[in-house]
Tab-separated table of C-alpha atoms in Angstrom:
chain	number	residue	atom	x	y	z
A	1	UNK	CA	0.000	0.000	0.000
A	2	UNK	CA	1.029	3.574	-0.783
A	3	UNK	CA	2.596	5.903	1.858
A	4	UNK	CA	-0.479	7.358	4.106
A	5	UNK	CA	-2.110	10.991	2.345
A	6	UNK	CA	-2.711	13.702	4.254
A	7	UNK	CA	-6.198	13.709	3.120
A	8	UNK	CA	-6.858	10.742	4.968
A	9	UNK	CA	-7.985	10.624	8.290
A	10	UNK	CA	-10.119	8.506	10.984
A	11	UNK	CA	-13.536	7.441	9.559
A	12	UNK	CA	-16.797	5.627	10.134
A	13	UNK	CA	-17.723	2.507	8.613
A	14	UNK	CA	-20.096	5.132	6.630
A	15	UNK	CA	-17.045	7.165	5.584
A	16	UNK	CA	-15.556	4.548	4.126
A	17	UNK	CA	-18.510	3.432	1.956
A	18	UNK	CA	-18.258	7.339	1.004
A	19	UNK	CA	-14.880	6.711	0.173
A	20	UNK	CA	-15.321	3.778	-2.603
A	21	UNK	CA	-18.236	5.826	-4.594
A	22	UNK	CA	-15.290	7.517	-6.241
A	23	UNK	CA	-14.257	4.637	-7.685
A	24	UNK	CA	-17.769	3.631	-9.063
A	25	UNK	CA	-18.632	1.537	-6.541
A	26	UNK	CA	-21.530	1.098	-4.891
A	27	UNK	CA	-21.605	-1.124	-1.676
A	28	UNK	CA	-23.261	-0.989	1.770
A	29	UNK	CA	-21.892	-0.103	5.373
A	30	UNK	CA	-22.785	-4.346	5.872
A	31	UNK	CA	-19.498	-5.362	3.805
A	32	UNK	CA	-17.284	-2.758	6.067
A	33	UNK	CA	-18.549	-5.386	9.054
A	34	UNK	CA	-17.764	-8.086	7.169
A	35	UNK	CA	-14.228	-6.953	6.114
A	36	UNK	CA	-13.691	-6.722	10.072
A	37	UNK	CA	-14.971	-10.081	10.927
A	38	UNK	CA	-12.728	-11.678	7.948
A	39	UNK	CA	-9.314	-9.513	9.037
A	40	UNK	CA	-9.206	-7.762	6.195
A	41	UNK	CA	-9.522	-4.905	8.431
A	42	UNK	CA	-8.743	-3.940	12.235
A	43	UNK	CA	-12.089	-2.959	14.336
A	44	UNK	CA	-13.260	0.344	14.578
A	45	UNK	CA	-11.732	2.132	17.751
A	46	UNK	CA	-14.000	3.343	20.188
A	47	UNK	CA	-14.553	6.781	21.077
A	48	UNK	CA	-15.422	8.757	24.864
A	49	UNK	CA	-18.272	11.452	23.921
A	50	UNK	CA	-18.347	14.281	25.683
A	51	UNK	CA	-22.149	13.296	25.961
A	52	UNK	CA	-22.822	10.468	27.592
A	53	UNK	CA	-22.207	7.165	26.677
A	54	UNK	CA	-20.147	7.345	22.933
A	55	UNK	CA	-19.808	8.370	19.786
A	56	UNK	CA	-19.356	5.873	16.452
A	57	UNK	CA	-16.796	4.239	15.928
A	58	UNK	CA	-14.065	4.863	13.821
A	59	UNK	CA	-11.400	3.624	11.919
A	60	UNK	CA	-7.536	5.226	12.398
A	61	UNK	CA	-6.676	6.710	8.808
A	62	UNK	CA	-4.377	3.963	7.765
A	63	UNK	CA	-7.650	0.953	8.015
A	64	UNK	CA	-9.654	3.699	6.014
A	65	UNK	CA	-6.749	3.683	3.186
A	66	UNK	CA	-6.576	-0.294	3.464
A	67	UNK	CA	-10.013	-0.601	2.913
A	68	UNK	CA	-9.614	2.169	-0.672
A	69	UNK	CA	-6.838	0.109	-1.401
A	70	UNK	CA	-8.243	-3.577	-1.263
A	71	UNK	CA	-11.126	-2.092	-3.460
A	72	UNK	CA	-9.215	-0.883	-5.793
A	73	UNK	CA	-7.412	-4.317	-6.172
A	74	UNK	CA	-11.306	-5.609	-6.403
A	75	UNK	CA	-11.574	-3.967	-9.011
A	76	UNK	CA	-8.385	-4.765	-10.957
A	77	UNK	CA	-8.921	-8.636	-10.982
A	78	UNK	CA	-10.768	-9.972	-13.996
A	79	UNK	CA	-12.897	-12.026	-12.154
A	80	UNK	CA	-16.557	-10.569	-11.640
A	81	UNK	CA	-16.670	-11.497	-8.328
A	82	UNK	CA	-13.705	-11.332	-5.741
A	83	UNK	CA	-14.222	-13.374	-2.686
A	84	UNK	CA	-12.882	-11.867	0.680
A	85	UNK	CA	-10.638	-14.818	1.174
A	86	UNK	CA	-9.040	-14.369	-1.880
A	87	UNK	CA	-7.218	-10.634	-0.247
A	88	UNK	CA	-6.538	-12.061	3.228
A	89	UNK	CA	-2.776	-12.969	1.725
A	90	UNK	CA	-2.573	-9.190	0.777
A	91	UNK	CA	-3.264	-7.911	4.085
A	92	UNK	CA	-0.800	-10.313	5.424
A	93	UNK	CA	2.376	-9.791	3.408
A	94	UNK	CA	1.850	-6.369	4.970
A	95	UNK	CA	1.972	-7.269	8.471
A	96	UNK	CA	4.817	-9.709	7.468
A	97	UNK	CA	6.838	-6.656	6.015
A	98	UNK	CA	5.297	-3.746	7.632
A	99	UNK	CA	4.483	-2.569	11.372
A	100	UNK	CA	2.386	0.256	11.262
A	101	UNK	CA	-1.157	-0.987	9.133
A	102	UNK	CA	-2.045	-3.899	10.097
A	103	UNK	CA	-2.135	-5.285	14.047
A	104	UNK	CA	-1.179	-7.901	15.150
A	105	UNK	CA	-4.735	-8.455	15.910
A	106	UNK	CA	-6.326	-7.927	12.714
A	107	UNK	CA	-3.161	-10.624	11.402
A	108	UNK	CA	-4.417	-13.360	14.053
A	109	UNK	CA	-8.240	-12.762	12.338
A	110	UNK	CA	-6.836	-12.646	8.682
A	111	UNK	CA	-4.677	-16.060	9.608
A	112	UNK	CA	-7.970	-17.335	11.001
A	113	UNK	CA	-10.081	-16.586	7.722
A	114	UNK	CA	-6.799	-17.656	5.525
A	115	UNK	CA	-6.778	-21.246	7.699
A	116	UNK	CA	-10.457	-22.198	7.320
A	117	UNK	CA	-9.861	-22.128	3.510
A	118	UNK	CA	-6.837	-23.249	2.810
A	119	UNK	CA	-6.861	-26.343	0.505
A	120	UNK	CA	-10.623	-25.345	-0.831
A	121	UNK	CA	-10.702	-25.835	-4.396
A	122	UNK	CA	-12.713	-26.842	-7.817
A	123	UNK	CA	-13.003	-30.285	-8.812
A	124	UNK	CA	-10.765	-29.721	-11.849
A	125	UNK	CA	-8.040	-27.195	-9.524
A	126	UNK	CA	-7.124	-30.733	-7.503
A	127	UNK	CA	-6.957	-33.127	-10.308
A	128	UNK	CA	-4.302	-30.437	-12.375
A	129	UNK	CA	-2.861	-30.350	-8.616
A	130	UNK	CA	-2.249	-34.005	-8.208
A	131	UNK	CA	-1.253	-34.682	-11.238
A	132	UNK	CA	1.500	-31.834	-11.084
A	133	UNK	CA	2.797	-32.927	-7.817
A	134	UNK	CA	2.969	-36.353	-9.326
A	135	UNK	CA	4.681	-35.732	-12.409
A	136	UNK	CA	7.604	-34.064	-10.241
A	137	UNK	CA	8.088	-36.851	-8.311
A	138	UNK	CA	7.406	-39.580	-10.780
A	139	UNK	CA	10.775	-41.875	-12.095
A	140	UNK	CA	9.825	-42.728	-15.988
A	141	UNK	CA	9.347	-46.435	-15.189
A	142	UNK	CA	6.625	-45.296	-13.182
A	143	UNK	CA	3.556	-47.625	-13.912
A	144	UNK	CA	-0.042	-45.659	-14.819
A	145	UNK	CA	-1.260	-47.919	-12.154
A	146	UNK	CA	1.245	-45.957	-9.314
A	147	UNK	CA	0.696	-42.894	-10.643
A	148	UNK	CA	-3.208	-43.083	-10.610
A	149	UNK	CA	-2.941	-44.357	-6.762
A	150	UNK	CA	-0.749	-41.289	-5.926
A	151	UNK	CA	-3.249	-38.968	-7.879
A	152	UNK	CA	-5.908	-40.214	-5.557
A	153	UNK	CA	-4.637	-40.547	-2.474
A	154	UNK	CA	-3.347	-36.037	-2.876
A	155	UNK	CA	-7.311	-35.848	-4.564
A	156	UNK	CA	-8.846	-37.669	-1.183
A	157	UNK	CA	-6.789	-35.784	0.973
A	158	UNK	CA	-8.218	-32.530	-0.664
A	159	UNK	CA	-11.205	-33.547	-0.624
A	160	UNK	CA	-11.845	-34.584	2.865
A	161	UNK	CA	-8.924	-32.156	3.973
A	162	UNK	CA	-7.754	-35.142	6.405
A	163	UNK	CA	-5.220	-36.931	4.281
A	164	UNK	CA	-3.788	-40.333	5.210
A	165	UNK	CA	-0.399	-38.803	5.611
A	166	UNK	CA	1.272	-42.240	5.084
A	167	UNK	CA	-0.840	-43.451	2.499
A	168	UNK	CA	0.672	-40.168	0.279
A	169	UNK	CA	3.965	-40.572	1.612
A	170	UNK	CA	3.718	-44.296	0.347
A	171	UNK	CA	2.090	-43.665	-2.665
A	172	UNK	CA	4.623	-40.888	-3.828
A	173	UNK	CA	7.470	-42.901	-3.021
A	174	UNK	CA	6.128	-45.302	-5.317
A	175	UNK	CA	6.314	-43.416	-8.330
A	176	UNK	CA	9.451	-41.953	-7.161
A	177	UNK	CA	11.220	-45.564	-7.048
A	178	UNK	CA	8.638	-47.518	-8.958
A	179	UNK	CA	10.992	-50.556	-8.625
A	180	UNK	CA	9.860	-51.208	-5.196
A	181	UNK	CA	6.799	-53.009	-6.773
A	182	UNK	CA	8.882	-55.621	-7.793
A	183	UNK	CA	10.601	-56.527	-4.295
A	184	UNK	CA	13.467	-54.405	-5.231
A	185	UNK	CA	14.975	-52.068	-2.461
A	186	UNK	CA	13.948	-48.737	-2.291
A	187	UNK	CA	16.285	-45.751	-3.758
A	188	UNK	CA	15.606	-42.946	-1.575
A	189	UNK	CA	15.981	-39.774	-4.485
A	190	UNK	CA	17.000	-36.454	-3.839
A	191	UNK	CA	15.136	-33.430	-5.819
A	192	UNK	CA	16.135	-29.827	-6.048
A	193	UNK	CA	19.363	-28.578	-5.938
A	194	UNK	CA	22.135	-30.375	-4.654
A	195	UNK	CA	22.812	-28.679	-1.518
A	196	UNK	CA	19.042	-28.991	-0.758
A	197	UNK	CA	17.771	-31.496	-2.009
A	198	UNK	CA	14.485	-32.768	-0.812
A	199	UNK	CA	12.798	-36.274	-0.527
A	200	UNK	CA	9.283	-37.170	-0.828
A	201	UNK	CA	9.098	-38.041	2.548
A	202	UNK	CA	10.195	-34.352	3.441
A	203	UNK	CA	7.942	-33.149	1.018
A	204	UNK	CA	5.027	-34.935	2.717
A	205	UNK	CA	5.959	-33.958	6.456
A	206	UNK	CA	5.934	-29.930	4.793
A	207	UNK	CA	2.459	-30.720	3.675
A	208	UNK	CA	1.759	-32.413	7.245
A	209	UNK	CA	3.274	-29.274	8.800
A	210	UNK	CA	1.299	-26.827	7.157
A	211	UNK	CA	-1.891	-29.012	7.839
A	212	UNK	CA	-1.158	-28.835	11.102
A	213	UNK	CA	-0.543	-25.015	11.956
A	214	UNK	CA	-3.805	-24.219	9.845
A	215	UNK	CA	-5.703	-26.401	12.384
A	216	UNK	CA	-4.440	-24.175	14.980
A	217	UNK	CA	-4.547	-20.931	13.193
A	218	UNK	CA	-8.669	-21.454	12.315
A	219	UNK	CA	-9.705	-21.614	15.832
A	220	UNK	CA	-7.054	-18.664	16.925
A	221	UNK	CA	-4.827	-21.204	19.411
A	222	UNK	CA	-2.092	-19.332	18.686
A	223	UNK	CA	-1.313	-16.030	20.445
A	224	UNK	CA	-0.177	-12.943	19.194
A	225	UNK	CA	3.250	-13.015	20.960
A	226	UNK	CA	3.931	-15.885	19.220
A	227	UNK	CA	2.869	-14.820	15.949
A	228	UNK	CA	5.196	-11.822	16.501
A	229	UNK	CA	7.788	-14.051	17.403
A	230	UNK	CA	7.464	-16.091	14.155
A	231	UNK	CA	7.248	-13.066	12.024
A	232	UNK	CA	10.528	-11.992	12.891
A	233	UNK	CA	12.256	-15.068	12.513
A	234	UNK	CA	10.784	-15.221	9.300
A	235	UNK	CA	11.309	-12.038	7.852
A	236	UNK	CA	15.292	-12.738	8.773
A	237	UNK	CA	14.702	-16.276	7.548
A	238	UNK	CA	13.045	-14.649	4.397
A	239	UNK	CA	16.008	-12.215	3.607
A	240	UNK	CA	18.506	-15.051	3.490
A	241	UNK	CA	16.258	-17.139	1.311
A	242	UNK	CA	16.003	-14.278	-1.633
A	243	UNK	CA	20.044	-14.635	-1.385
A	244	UNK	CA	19.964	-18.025	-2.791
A	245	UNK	CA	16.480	-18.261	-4.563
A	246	UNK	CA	17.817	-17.810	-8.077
A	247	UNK	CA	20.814	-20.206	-7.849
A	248	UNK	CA	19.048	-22.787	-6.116
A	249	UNK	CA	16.613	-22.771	-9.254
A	250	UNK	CA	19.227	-22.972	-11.942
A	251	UNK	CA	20.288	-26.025	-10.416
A	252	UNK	CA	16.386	-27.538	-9.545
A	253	UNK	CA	15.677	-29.378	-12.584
A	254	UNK	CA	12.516	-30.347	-12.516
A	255	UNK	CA	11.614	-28.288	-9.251
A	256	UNK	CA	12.819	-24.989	-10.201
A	257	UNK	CA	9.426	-23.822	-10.643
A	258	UNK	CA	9.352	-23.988	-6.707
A	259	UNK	CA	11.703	-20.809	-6.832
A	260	UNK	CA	9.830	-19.033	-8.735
A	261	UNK	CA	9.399	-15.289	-7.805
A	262	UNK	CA	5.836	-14.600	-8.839
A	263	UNK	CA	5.221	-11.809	-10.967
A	264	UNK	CA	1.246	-11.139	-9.737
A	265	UNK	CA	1.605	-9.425	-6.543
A	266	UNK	CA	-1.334	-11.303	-5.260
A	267	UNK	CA	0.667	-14.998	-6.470
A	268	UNK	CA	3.482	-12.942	-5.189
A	269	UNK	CA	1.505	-12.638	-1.044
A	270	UNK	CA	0.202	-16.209	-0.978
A	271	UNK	CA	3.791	-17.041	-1.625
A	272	UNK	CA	5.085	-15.110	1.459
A	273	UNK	CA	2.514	-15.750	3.928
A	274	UNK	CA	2.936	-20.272	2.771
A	275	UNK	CA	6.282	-19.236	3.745
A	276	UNK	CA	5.303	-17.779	7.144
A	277	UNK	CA	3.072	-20.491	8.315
A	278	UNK	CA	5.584	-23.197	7.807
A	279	UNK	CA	8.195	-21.351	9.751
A	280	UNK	CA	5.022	-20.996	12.669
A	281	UNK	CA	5.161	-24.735	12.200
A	282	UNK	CA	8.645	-24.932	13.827
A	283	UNK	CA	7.978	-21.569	16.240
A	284	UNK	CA	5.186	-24.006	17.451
A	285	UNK	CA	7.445	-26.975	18.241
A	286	UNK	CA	5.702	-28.959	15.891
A	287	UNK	CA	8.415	-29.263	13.131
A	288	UNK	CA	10.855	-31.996	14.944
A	289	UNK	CA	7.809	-34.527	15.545
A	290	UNK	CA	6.243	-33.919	12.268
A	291	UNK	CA	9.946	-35.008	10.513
A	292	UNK	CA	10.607	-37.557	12.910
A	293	UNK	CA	7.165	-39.609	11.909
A	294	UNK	CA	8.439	-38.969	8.218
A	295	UNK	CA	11.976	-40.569	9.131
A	296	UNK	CA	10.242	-43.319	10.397
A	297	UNK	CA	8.227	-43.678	7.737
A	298	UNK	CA	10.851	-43.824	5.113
A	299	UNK	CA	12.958	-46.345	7.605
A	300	UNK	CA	10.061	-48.833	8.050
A	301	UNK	CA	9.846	-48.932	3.827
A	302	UNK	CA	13.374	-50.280	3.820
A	303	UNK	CA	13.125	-53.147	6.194
């Protein structure tokens, strides 16, 4: 978002409504309340009257910008209708990057709204999905028969957004050493670049990870010191990863579209705020366990 403008100053919910009719846009003071209850904006702050009892609420001039701001994006997207969910990454990157819009209050909300729709998808969005994730993973001996029991198990998991974490796990290591079928030993393969590479075991426990903070983040179990705490590692953790992004994606091979530095700024927030809630993942303790189920995972394959 810009720098602040003089011009703008505290509002009511009514104000900003005002606001937006400059743009062409004609909305009611309802979706202000509903922008507040999704995190897309901070609560109005309440105000002493000199009368008694108070006067309306208002919102400090930088949630009256935000809320010009996130219309205008509305209004830039080519779809004809932009669901709220689809901005909560927006209003995150700035709290990940900035200290002085969005509170660490209005983040915990936004994280809440971004957890209870994270994996939600069309039909068609998790078949392309699967069958992505599969074809990076997948050795070219890889039967159709291993391939179409990976697709599944990533589709189910989707679906019911409770996957069988070692049913994937299994599954992808399938295709990944297809051999195994035939009572051959596993090969455990690395992807990515050589100095960090990944397995599909690892790449299962990052999915279990994730899973794992959302389930916290949609019922707000984590506090706000903590999300502080997490945001600063990660913006340090962030810093050093933009040191290395392009090199590690001239050597990826196949996965160098991970490193990808999207060129839509919303493509571009999603990115960042992934990024955070992994890193909450470990702020939360839950990292070590999570990798230590996928170690012994992979270890009870090669007995």
């Amino acid at each position: 978002m810009a720098g602040l403008k003089e011009e703008w100053s505290a509002g009511t919910a009514e104000d900003l409504v005002k606001d937006v009719q400059d743009l062409g846009v004609s909305i009611r003071s309802r979706t202000v309340t509903d922008y507040v209850e999704a995190g897309l904006l901070a609560p109005p702050l309440y105000r002493k009257s000199t009368q008694r009892g108070s006067d309306r609420r208002v919102f400090p001039p930088e949630q009256r910008q935000l809320f010009y701001e996130l219309t205008r994006a509305k209004l830039r997207s080519p779809l004809p209708r932009v669901p709220h969910r689809t901005m909560i990454p927006v209003v995150l990157l700035m709290w990940c990057t900035d200290d002085t819009v969005v509170s660490d209050a209005q983040a915990r909300r936004a994280l809440r709204t971004y957890a209870r729709n994270a994996g939600i998808s069309s039909a068609g969005r998790r078949r392309t999905t699967a069958a992505k994730v599969v074809e990076q993973f997948a050795h070219p001996l890889a039967t159709p028969r291993q391939r179409r029991a990976a697709h599944a198990w990533i589709r189910d998991g989707e679906v019911t957004r409770k996957p069988n974490w070692d049913a994937v796990a299994d599954a992808l290591s399938a295709v990944a050493s297809p051999w195994r079928a035939r009572g051959l030993p596993e090969i455990v393969r690395g992807f990515g670049p050589p100095d960090a590479p990944v397995t599909t075991d690892h790449v299962v426990a990052m999915w279990e990870l994730d899973w794992q903070v959302t389930q916290k983040l949609a019922v707000e179990e984590v506090s706000e010191a903590v999300l502080r705490r997490a945001r600063e590692e990660h913006r340090d953790t962030w810093r050093n990863y933009q040191t290395v992004r392009s090199d590690w994606a001239s050597r990826a091979g196949t996965m160098a579209s991970l490193f990808d530095l999207p060129d839509d700024q919303e493509q571009a927030a999603r990115q960042r705020v992934n990024g955070f809630v992994t890193l909450l993942g470990d702020t939360l303790g839950l990292a070590r366990p999570t990798f230590d189920r996928a170690r012994t995972r992979a270890s009870m394959r090669r007995r």
